[in-house]
PDB file of C-alpha atoms in Angstrom:
ATOM      1  CA  MET A 444     -30.355  -7.798  -4.152  1.00  0.00           C
ATOM      2  CA  ARG A 445     -31.334  -5.419  -1.368  1.00  0.00           C
ATOM      3  CA  ALA A 446     -32.205  -8.260   0.993  1.00  0.00           C
ATOM      4  CA  ALA A 447     -28.981 -10.108   0.170  1.00  0.00           C
ATOM      5  CA  LEU A 448     -26.936  -6.968   0.826  1.00  0.00           C
ATOM      6  CA  ALA A 449     -28.654  -6.353   4.140  1.00  0.00           C
ATOM      7  CA  ALA A 450     -28.178  -9.936   5.282  1.00  0.00           C
ATOM      8  CA  ALA A 451     -24.526  -9.959   4.222  1.00  0.00           C
ATOM      9  CA  ALA A 452     -23.859  -6.682   6.033  1.00  0.00           C
ATOM     10  CA  ARG A 453     -25.339  -8.124   9.219  1.00  0.00           C
ATOM     11  CA  GLY A 454     -23.169 -11.200   8.910  1.00  0.00           C
ATOM     12  CA  LEU A 455     -20.035  -9.137   8.300  1.00  0.00           C
ATOM     13  CA  ALA A 456     -20.605  -6.812  11.251  1.00  0.00           C
ATOM     14  CA  ASP A 457     -18.229  -8.836  13.445  1.00  0.00           C
ATOM     15  CA  VAL A 458     -15.671  -9.261  10.665  1.00  0.00           C
ATOM     16  CA  SER A 459     -15.263  -5.811   9.155  1.00  0.00           C
ATOM     17  CA  PRO A 460     -15.525  -2.166  10.241  1.00  0.00           C
ATOM     18  CA  THR A 461     -17.262  -1.514   6.892  1.00  0.00           C
ATOM     19  CA  PRO A 462     -19.705  -4.423   6.512  1.00  0.00           C
ATOM     20  CA  ARG A 463     -22.125  -2.761   4.089  1.00  0.00           C
ATOM     21  CA  LEU A 464     -19.306  -1.548   1.842  1.00  0.00           C
ATOM     22  CA  ASP A 465     -17.770  -5.019   1.852  1.00  0.00           C
ATOM     23  CA  ALA A 466     -21.078  -6.587   0.863  1.00  0.00           C
ATOM     24  CA  GLU A 467     -21.537  -4.104  -1.990  1.00  0.00           C
ATOM     25  CA  LEU A 468     -18.009  -4.672  -3.290  1.00  0.00           C
ATOM     26  CA  LEU A 469     -18.460  -8.452  -3.232  1.00  0.00           C
ATOM     27  CA  ILE A 470     -21.771  -8.407  -5.073  1.00  0.00           C
ATOM     28  CA  ALA A 471     -20.414  -5.967  -7.630  1.00  0.00           C
ATOM     29  CA  HIS A 472     -17.423  -8.256  -8.158  1.00  0.00           C
ATOM     30  CA  ALA A 473     -19.718 -11.263  -8.545  1.00  0.00           C
ATOM     31  CA  LEU A 474     -21.650  -9.354 -11.214  1.00  0.00           C
ATOM     32  CA  GLY A 475     -18.512  -8.100 -12.959  1.00  0.00           C
ATOM     33  CA  ILE A 476     -19.529  -4.455 -12.558  1.00  0.00           C
ATOM     34  CA  THR A 477     -18.426  -1.483 -10.494  1.00  0.00           C
ATOM     35  CA  ARG A 478     -19.926  -0.727  -7.112  1.00  0.00           C
ATOM     36  CA  GLU A 479     -21.274   2.519  -8.525  1.00  0.00           C
ATOM     37  CA  ALA A 480     -23.098   0.643 -11.298  1.00  0.00           C
ATOM     38  CA  LEU A 481     -24.522  -1.748  -8.730  1.00  0.00           C
ATOM     39  CA  LEU A 482     -25.931   1.047  -6.598  1.00  0.00           C
ATOM     40  CA  LEU A 483     -27.308   3.007  -9.546  1.00  0.00           C
ATOM     41  CA  ASN A 484     -28.813   0.255 -11.681  1.00  0.00           C
ATOM     42  CA  HIS A 485     -28.939  -3.199 -10.105  1.00  0.00           C
ATOM     43  CA  LEU A 486     -30.266  -3.084  -6.546  1.00  0.00           C
ATOM     44  CA  ASP A 487     -33.564  -4.612  -7.648  1.00  0.00           C
ATOM     45  CA  ASP A 488     -31.906  -7.494  -9.506  1.00  0.00           C
ATOM     46  CA  PRO A 489     -31.551 -10.951  -7.910  1.00  0.00           C
ATOM     47  CA  ALA A 490     -28.298 -11.677  -6.128  1.00  0.00           C
ATOM     48  CA  PRO A 491     -25.889 -13.661  -8.345  1.00  0.00           C
ATOM     49  CA  ASP A 492     -24.996 -17.246  -7.447  1.00  0.00           C
ATOM     50  CA  ALA A 493     -21.315 -16.297  -7.319  1.00  0.00           C
ATOM     51  CA  PHE A 494     -21.931 -14.007  -4.360  1.00  0.00           C
ATOM     52  CA  ALA A 495     -22.293 -16.711  -1.680  1.00  0.00           C
ATOM     53  CA  PRO A 496     -18.790 -18.225  -2.052  1.00  0.00           C
ATOM     54  CA  LEU A 497     -17.231 -14.750  -2.108  1.00  0.00           C
ATOM     55  CA  LEU A 498     -19.085 -13.840   1.071  1.00  0.00           C
ATOM     56  CA  ALA A 499     -17.907 -17.068   2.712  1.00  0.00           C
ATOM     57  CA  ARG A 500     -14.305 -16.082   2.013  1.00  0.00           C
ATOM     58  CA  ARG A 501     -14.824 -12.673   3.579  1.00  0.00           C
ATOM     59  CA  LEU A 502     -16.512 -14.240   6.612  1.00  0.00           C
ATOM     60  CA  ASN A 503     -13.277 -16.215   6.995  1.00  0.00           C
ATOM     61  CA  HIS A 504     -11.504 -12.861   7.328  1.00  0.00           C
ATOM     62  CA  GLU A 505      -9.863 -12.963   3.897  1.00  0.00           C
ATOM     63  CA  PRO A 506      -9.087  -9.382   2.790  1.00  0.00           C
ATOM     64  CA  ILE A 507     -11.535  -7.865   0.325  1.00  0.00           C
ATOM     65  CA  ALA A 508      -8.625  -6.952  -1.958  1.00  0.00           C
ATOM     66  CA  TYR A 509      -7.580 -10.597  -2.239  1.00  0.00           C
ATOM     67  CA  ILE A 510     -11.125 -11.651  -3.080  1.00  0.00           C
ATOM     68  CA  THR A 511     -11.689  -9.009  -5.751  1.00  0.00           C
ATOM     69  CA  GLY A 512      -8.053  -8.956  -6.902  1.00  0.00           C
ATOM     70  CA  ARG A 513      -8.019  -5.151  -6.952  1.00  0.00           C
ATOM     71  CA  ARG A 514      -7.219  -2.278  -4.624  1.00  0.00           C
ATOM     72  CA  ALA A 515      -7.573   1.450  -5.254  1.00  0.00           C
ATOM     73  CA  PHE A 516      -4.647   3.583  -4.076  1.00  0.00           C
ATOM     74  CA  TRP A 517      -4.213   7.307  -4.579  1.00  0.00           C
ATOM     75  CA  THR A 518      -5.178   7.927  -8.242  1.00  0.00           C
ATOM     76  CA  ILE A 519      -4.539   4.381  -9.476  1.00  0.00           C
ATOM     77  CA  GLU A 520      -5.962   0.884  -9.096  1.00  0.00           C
ATOM     78  CA  LEU A 521      -3.658  -2.048  -8.492  1.00  0.00           C
ATOM     79  CA  ALA A 522      -3.933  -5.783  -9.006  1.00  0.00           C
ATOM     80  CA  VAL A 523      -3.197  -7.577  -5.731  1.00  0.00           C
ATOM     81  CA  GLY A 524      -3.511 -11.084  -4.362  1.00  0.00           C
ATOM     82  CA  PRO A 525      -2.302 -13.557  -1.736  1.00  0.00           C
ATOM     83  CA  GLY A 526       1.370 -13.147  -0.938  1.00  0.00           C
ATOM     84  CA  VAL A 527       1.313  -9.387  -1.494  1.00  0.00           C
ATOM     85  CA  LEU A 528       0.822  -6.658   1.101  1.00  0.00           C
ATOM     86  CA  VAL A 529      -2.523  -4.928   0.558  1.00  0.00           C
ATOM     87  CA  PRO A 530      -2.039  -1.187  -0.086  1.00  0.00           C
ATOM     88  CA  ARG A 531      -3.438   0.968   2.733  1.00  0.00           C
ATOM     89  CA  ALA A 532      -4.931   4.432   2.581  1.00  0.00           C
ATOM     90  CA  ASP A 533      -2.506   5.462   5.360  1.00  0.00           C
ATOM     91  CA  SER A 534       0.358   5.014   2.899  1.00  0.00           C
ATOM     92  CA  GLU A 535      -1.090   7.782   0.729  1.00  0.00           C
ATOM     93  CA  THR A 536       0.410  10.094   3.369  1.00  0.00           C
ATOM     94  CA  LEU A 537       3.811   9.463   1.765  1.00  0.00           C
ATOM     95  CA  ILE A 538       2.569  10.577  -1.645  1.00  0.00           C
ATOM     96  CA  GLU A 539       0.993  13.695  -0.130  1.00  0.00           C
ATOM     97  CA  ALA A 540       4.274  14.509   1.621  1.00  0.00           C
ATOM     98  CA  ALA A 541       6.259  13.995  -1.578  1.00  0.00           C
ATOM     99  CA  ILE A 542       3.962  16.245  -3.607  1.00  0.00           C
ATOM    100  CA  GLU A 543       4.299  18.993  -1.030  1.00  0.00           C
ATOM    101  CA  HIS A 544       8.091  18.628  -0.856  1.00  0.00           C
ATOM    102  CA  PHE A 545       8.530  18.715  -4.634  1.00  0.00           C
ATOM    103  CA  ASP A 546       5.959  21.406  -5.310  1.00  0.00           C
ATOM    104  CA  ALA A 547       8.356  23.647  -7.238  1.00  0.00           C
ATOM    105  CA  ARG A 548      10.597  20.975  -8.809  1.00  0.00           C
ATOM    106  CA  PRO A 549       9.198  17.585  -9.802  1.00  0.00           C
ATOM    107  CA  PRO A 550      11.450  14.596  -9.078  1.00  0.00           C
ATOM    108  CA  ALA A 551      13.018  13.014 -12.137  1.00  0.00           C
ATOM    109  CA  ARG A 552      14.109   9.676 -10.623  1.00  0.00           C
ATOM    110  CA  ILE A 553      12.244   7.803  -7.910  1.00  0.00           C
ATOM    111  CA  LEU A 554      13.284   4.773  -5.861  1.00  0.00           C
ATOM    112  CA  ASP A 555      10.689   2.690  -4.000  1.00  0.00           C
ATOM    113  CA  LEU A 556      12.145   0.308  -1.420  1.00  0.00           C
ATOM    114  CA  GLY A 557       9.789  -2.534  -0.572  1.00  0.00           C
ATOM    115  CA  THR A 558       7.572  -1.707  -3.517  1.00  0.00           C
ATOM    116  CA  GLY A 559       5.170  -4.661  -3.094  1.00  0.00           C
ATOM    117  CA  PRO A 560       2.741  -4.549  -6.031  1.00  0.00           C
ATOM    118  CA  GLY A 561       4.298  -1.237  -7.108  1.00  0.00           C
ATOM    119  CA  THR A 562       2.128   0.804  -4.764  1.00  0.00           C
ATOM    120  CA  LEU A 563       4.147   3.929  -3.976  1.00  0.00           C
ATOM    121  CA  LEU A 564       6.251   4.003  -7.133  1.00  0.00           C
ATOM    122  CA  LEU A 565       3.334   3.749  -9.547  1.00  0.00           C
ATOM    123  CA  ALA A 566       1.274   6.298  -7.608  1.00  0.00           C
ATOM    124  CA  ALA A 567       4.207   8.723  -7.758  1.00  0.00           C
ATOM    125  CA  LEU A 568       4.787   8.092 -11.465  1.00  0.00           C
ATOM    126  CA  ASP A 569       1.104   8.712 -12.111  1.00  0.00           C
ATOM    127  CA  HIS A 570       1.434  12.122 -10.480  1.00  0.00           C
ATOM    128  CA  TRP A 571       4.723  13.021 -12.215  1.00  0.00           C
ATOM    129  CA  PRO A 572       4.355  11.725 -15.806  1.00  0.00           C
ATOM    130  CA  GLN A 573       7.886  12.783 -16.799  1.00  0.00           C
ATOM    131  CA  ALA A 574       9.543  10.818 -13.985  1.00  0.00           C
ATOM    132  CA  THR A 575      11.034   7.325 -14.104  1.00  0.00           C
ATOM    133  CA  GLY A 576      11.601   4.962 -11.227  1.00  0.00           C
ATOM    134  CA  LEU A 577      12.909   1.739  -9.758  1.00  0.00           C
ATOM    135  CA  GLY A 578      10.999  -0.509  -7.365  1.00  0.00           C
ATOM    136  CA  VAL A 579      12.869  -3.024  -5.210  1.00  0.00           C
ATOM    137  CA  ASP A 580      11.390  -5.910  -3.253  1.00  0.00           C
ATOM    138  CA  ALA A 581      12.599  -9.136  -1.670  1.00  0.00           C
ATOM    139  CA  SER A 582       9.521 -11.003  -2.953  1.00  0.00           C
ATOM    140  CA  ALA A 583       9.479 -12.268  -6.533  1.00  0.00           C
ATOM    141  CA  GLN A 584       5.725 -12.777  -6.191  1.00  0.00           C
ATOM    142  CA  ALA A 585       5.224  -9.111  -5.292  1.00  0.00           C
ATOM    143  CA  LEU A 586       7.365  -8.022  -8.225  1.00  0.00           C
ATOM    144  CA  ASP A 587       5.236 -10.073 -10.610  1.00  0.00           C
ATOM    145  CA  TYR A 588       2.262  -8.011  -9.492  1.00  0.00           C
ATOM    146  CA  ALA A 589       4.288  -4.790  -9.732  1.00  0.00           C
ATOM    147  CA  ARG A 590       5.294  -5.458 -13.329  1.00  0.00           C
ATOM    148  CA  ARG A 591       1.724  -6.394 -14.243  1.00  0.00           C
ATOM    149  CA  ASN A 592       0.438  -3.190 -12.662  1.00  0.00           C
ATOM    150  CA  ALA A 593       3.019  -1.091 -14.483  1.00  0.00           C
ATOM    151  CA  ARG A 594       1.910  -2.635 -17.778  1.00  0.00           C
ATOM    152  CA  ASP A 595      -1.772  -2.177 -17.022  1.00  0.00           C
ATOM    153  CA  LEU A 596      -1.214   1.474 -16.101  1.00  0.00           C
ATOM    154  CA  GLY A 597       0.862   2.194 -19.199  1.00  0.00           C
ATOM    155  CA  MET A 598       4.048   2.739 -17.179  1.00  0.00           C
ATOM    156  CA  ALA A 599       6.124  -0.272 -18.217  1.00  0.00           C
ATOM    157  CA  THR A 600       8.710   1.907 -19.969  1.00  0.00           C
ATOM    158  CA  ARG A 601       9.017   4.243 -16.980  1.00  0.00           C
ATOM    159  CA  ALA A 602       9.104   1.754 -14.104  1.00  0.00           C
ATOM    160  CA  ASP A 603      11.792  -0.873 -13.590  1.00  0.00           C
ATOM    161  CA  PHE A 604      11.632  -3.531 -10.860  1.00  0.00           C
ATOM    162  CA  ARG A 605      14.378  -5.478  -9.196  1.00  0.00           C
ATOM    163  CA  LEU A 606      14.611  -8.307  -6.688  1.00  0.00           C
ATOM    164  CA  GLY A 607      16.795  -7.138  -3.838  1.00  0.00           C
ATOM    165  CA  ASP A 608      17.570  -6.528  -0.180  1.00  0.00           C
ATOM    166  CA  TRP A 609      16.476  -2.922   0.277  1.00  0.00           C
ATOM    167  CA  ALA A 610      19.013  -0.671  -1.490  1.00  0.00           C
ATOM    168  CA  ALA A 611      21.922  -3.108  -1.472  1.00  0.00           C
ATOM    169  CA  GLY A 612      23.681  -2.953  -4.844  1.00  0.00           C
ATOM    170  CA  ILE A 613      21.620   0.007  -6.083  1.00  0.00           C
ATOM    171  CA  GLU A 614      23.615   2.772  -7.758  1.00  0.00           C
ATOM    172  CA  GLY A 615      22.817   6.255  -8.980  1.00  0.00           C
ATOM    173  CA  ALA A 616      21.164   9.324  -7.528  1.00  0.00           C
ATOM    174  CA  PHE A 617      17.435   9.536  -6.880  1.00  0.00           C
ATOM    175  CA  ASP A 618      15.468  12.683  -6.223  1.00  0.00           C
ATOM    176  CA  LEU A 619      12.839  10.841  -4.196  1.00  0.00           C
ATOM    177  CA  ILE A 620      13.203   7.659  -2.170  1.00  0.00           C
ATOM    178  CA  LEU A 621      10.024   6.099  -0.821  1.00  0.00           C
ATOM    179  CA  ALA A 622       9.862   3.194   1.609  1.00  0.00           C
ATOM    180  CA  ASN A 623       7.115   1.364   3.447  1.00  0.00           C
ATOM    181  CA  PRO A 624       9.115  -1.296   5.279  1.00  0.00           C
ATOM    182  CA  PRO A 625       7.779  -3.835   7.757  1.00  0.00           C
ATOM    183  CA  TYR A 626       7.429  -2.101  11.137  1.00  0.00           C
ATOM    184  CA  ILE A 627       5.397  -4.380  13.381  1.00  0.00           C
ATOM    185  CA  GLY A 628       7.036  -5.984  16.400  1.00  0.00           C
ATOM    186  CA  MET A 629       6.965  -9.767  16.521  1.00  0.00           C
ATOM    187  CA  HIS A 630       4.601  -9.898  19.489  1.00  0.00           C
ATOM    188  CA  GLU A 631       2.140  -7.192  18.464  1.00  0.00           C
ATOM    189  CA  THR A 632      -1.458  -8.262  17.881  1.00  0.00           C
ATOM    190  CA  LEU A 633      -3.039  -7.829  14.466  1.00  0.00           C
ATOM    191  CA  PRO A 634      -6.539  -8.233  13.014  1.00  0.00           C
ATOM    192  CA  ARG A 635      -7.184 -11.755  11.735  1.00  0.00           C
ATOM    193  CA  GLU A 636      -7.420 -10.674   8.114  1.00  0.00           C
ATOM    194  CA  VAL A 637      -3.885  -9.308   8.352  1.00  0.00           C
ATOM    195  CA  ARG A 638      -2.331 -11.938  10.615  1.00  0.00           C
ATOM    196  CA  ASP A 639      -3.844 -14.962   8.859  1.00  0.00           C
ATOM    197  CA  HIS A 640      -3.649 -13.838   5.234  1.00  0.00           C
ATOM    198  CA  GLU A 641      -1.028 -11.175   4.476  1.00  0.00           C
ATOM    199  CA  PRO A 642       2.677 -12.072   4.173  1.00  0.00           C
ATOM    200  CA  GLY A 643       4.492 -11.900   7.496  1.00  0.00           C
ATOM    201  CA  ALA A 644       7.730 -10.848   5.784  1.00  0.00           C
ATOM    202  CA  ALA A 645       6.022  -7.607   4.726  1.00  0.00           C
ATOM    203  CA  LEU A 646       4.684  -6.945   8.225  1.00  0.00           C
ATOM    204  CA  PHE A 647       7.094  -7.949  10.980  1.00  0.00           C
ATOM    205  CA  ALA A 648      10.498  -6.416  11.698  1.00  0.00           C
ATOM    206  CA  GLY A 649      12.102  -7.988  14.727  1.00  0.00           C
ATOM    207  CA  GLU A 650      11.187  -7.660  18.376  1.00  0.00           C
ATOM    208  CA  ASP A 651      10.712  -3.882  18.318  1.00  0.00           C
ATOM    209  CA  GLY A 652       9.582  -3.387  14.708  1.00  0.00           C
ATOM    210  CA  LEU A 653      12.687  -1.333  13.873  1.00  0.00           C
ATOM    211  CA  ALA A 654      14.974  -3.940  12.305  1.00  0.00           C
ATOM    212  CA  ASP A 655      14.421  -2.844   8.722  1.00  0.00           C
ATOM    213  CA  TYR A 656      14.855   0.859   9.478  1.00  0.00           C
ATOM    214  CA  ARG A 657      18.273   0.003  10.906  1.00  0.00           C
ATOM    215  CA  ALA A 658      19.113  -1.623   7.566  1.00  0.00           C
ATOM    216  CA  ILE A 659      17.610   1.060   5.325  1.00  0.00           C
ATOM    217  CA  VAL A 660      18.702   4.328   6.937  1.00  0.00           C
ATOM    218  CA  PRO A 661      22.486   3.870   6.379  1.00  0.00           C
ATOM    219  CA  GLN A 662      21.787   3.178   2.678  1.00  0.00           C
ATOM    220  CA  LEU A 663      19.902   6.411   1.973  1.00  0.00           C
ATOM    221  CA  ALA A 664      22.453   9.223   1.874  1.00  0.00           C
ATOM    222  CA  PRO A 665      24.628   7.838  -0.982  1.00  0.00           C
ATOM    223  CA  LEU A 666      21.514   7.435  -3.147  1.00  0.00           C
ATOM    224  CA  LEU A 667      19.899  10.836  -2.635  1.00  0.00           C
ATOM    225  CA  ALA A 668      20.446  13.546  -5.239  1.00  0.00           C
ATOM    226  CA  ALA A 669      21.058  17.114  -4.101  1.00  0.00           C
ATOM    227  CA  GLY A 670      17.804  18.592  -2.865  1.00  0.00           C
ATOM    228  CA  GLY A 671      16.224  15.159  -2.699  1.00  0.00           C
ATOM    229  CA  ALA A 672      14.181  13.579   0.059  1.00  0.00           C
ATOM    230  CA  ALA A 673      13.635  10.137   1.516  1.00  0.00           C
ATOM    231  CA  ILE A 674      10.142   9.538   2.868  1.00  0.00           C
ATOM    232  CA  LEU A 675       9.601   6.542   5.134  1.00  0.00           C
ATOM    233  CA  GLU A 676       6.339   5.177   6.475  1.00  0.00           C
ATOM    234  CA  ILE A 677       6.345   4.454  10.203  1.00  0.00           C
ATOM    235  CA  GLY A 678       4.097   2.934  12.818  1.00  0.00           C
ATOM    236  CA  ALA A 679       2.117   5.375  14.930  1.00  0.00           C
ATOM    237  CA  THR A 680       4.499   5.111  17.914  1.00  0.00           C
ATOM    238  CA  GLN A 681       7.809   5.028  16.028  1.00  0.00           C
ATOM    239  CA  ALA A 682       8.426   8.668  15.117  1.00  0.00           C
ATOM    240  CA  ASP A 683      11.013   9.290  17.822  1.00  0.00           C
ATOM    241  CA  ALA A 684      12.928   6.048  17.364  1.00  0.00           C
ATOM    242  CA  VAL A 685      13.190   6.251  13.567  1.00  0.00           C
ATOM    243  CA  SER A 686      13.873  10.005  13.668  1.00  0.00           C
ATOM    244  CA  HIS A 687      16.818   9.277  15.954  1.00  0.00           C
ATOM    245  CA  LEU A 688      18.232   6.846  13.380  1.00  0.00           C
ATOM    246  CA  LEU A 689      17.825   9.410  10.582  1.00  0.00           C
ATOM    247  CA  VAL A 690      19.323  12.318  12.551  1.00  0.00           C
ATOM    248  CA  ALA A 691      22.298  10.146  13.502  1.00  0.00           C
ATOM    249  CA  ALA A 692      22.787   9.527   9.767  1.00  0.00           C
ATOM    250  CA  GLY A 693      22.914  13.282   9.115  1.00  0.00           C
ATOM    251  CA  PHE A 694      19.353  14.016   8.006  1.00  0.00           C
ATOM    252  CA  ALA A 695      16.977  16.780   8.967  1.00  0.00           C
ATOM    253  CA  VAL A 696      13.640  15.131   9.729  1.00  0.00           C
ATOM    254  CA  THR A 697      10.029  16.281   9.445  1.00  0.00           C
ATOM    255  CA  VAL A 698       7.045  14.294  10.687  1.00  0.00           C
ATOM    256  CA  ARG A 699       3.945  13.965   8.527  1.00  0.00           C
ATOM    257  CA  ARG A 700       0.649  12.877  10.095  1.00  0.00           C
ATOM    258  CA  ASP A 701      -2.142  10.879   8.481  1.00  0.00           C
ATOM    259  CA  LEU A 702      -5.825  11.825   8.417  1.00  0.00           C
ATOM    260  CA  ALA A 703      -6.331  10.282  11.834  1.00  0.00           C
ATOM    261  CA  GLY A 704      -3.621  12.517  13.284  1.00  0.00           C
ATOM    262  CA  HIS A 705      -1.081   9.706  13.767  1.00  0.00           C
ATOM    263  CA  ALA A 706       2.568  10.179  12.874  1.00  0.00           C
ATOM    264  CA  ARG A 707       2.726   8.206   9.615  1.00  0.00           C
ATOM    265  CA  ALA A 708       5.711   9.360   7.557  1.00  0.00           C
ATOM    266  CA  LEU A 709       9.141  10.849   8.147  1.00  0.00           C
ATOM    267  CA  ILE A 710      10.650  13.164   5.542  1.00  0.00           C
ATOM    268  CA  ALA A 711      14.442  13.019   5.630  1.00  0.00           C
ATOM    269  CA  ALA A 712      16.376  15.645   3.691  1.00  0.00           C
TER     270      ALA A 712
END
């Protein structure tokens, strides 16, 4: 196993910024065990036959999450697969911002626009066990994953999901609105594993990457309860442009940075 891991890590060095981690995750998946169990108990075992085809997929730049079918996010683990945006650690910035904003008064109703496999909504519901929420997405395939994840996490009675065009047709007041819309310009370059495998509809938003913010921002105010907040993920260079849209719609805006120091979320209240 040790030799197979070392060889795989060398082969993945030009594919991934975390080649050793990728190799460990793939072997653990081939064995049907956790990475922790692999490292603690199985490094001296022979490499399983199922490892080679998994490694070949990763060498073709397929995302690890698609190969293993799982992705950890915040305090939960989500089922994911082709056709669904892979949850990113950067998006945890929105959950951190929400927890800080609602420190004294937990949100009761949560709306997640562009929920994908339920990423932000289910992470928020895991933190606030008395809350309920609605996730909206334009992809029926993504919503299938979201409903499955809600069931697996024991949240099926607290999370509803709806096919839709952002907040069009949504009624009611929500204490917290979360959104991770597409924000990549059509001509921006992306890593192969993103460009070749993840759904373009969840990534690209017109020439300047702002098309979906222009659709979402006017929909927010009628849906926010008193004292509520809308928290939107943004690209690292979009804070000024999206803030301008929110201020023009009557919001006070705060910027939240991710662990790398990039502007990652805007809190509109």
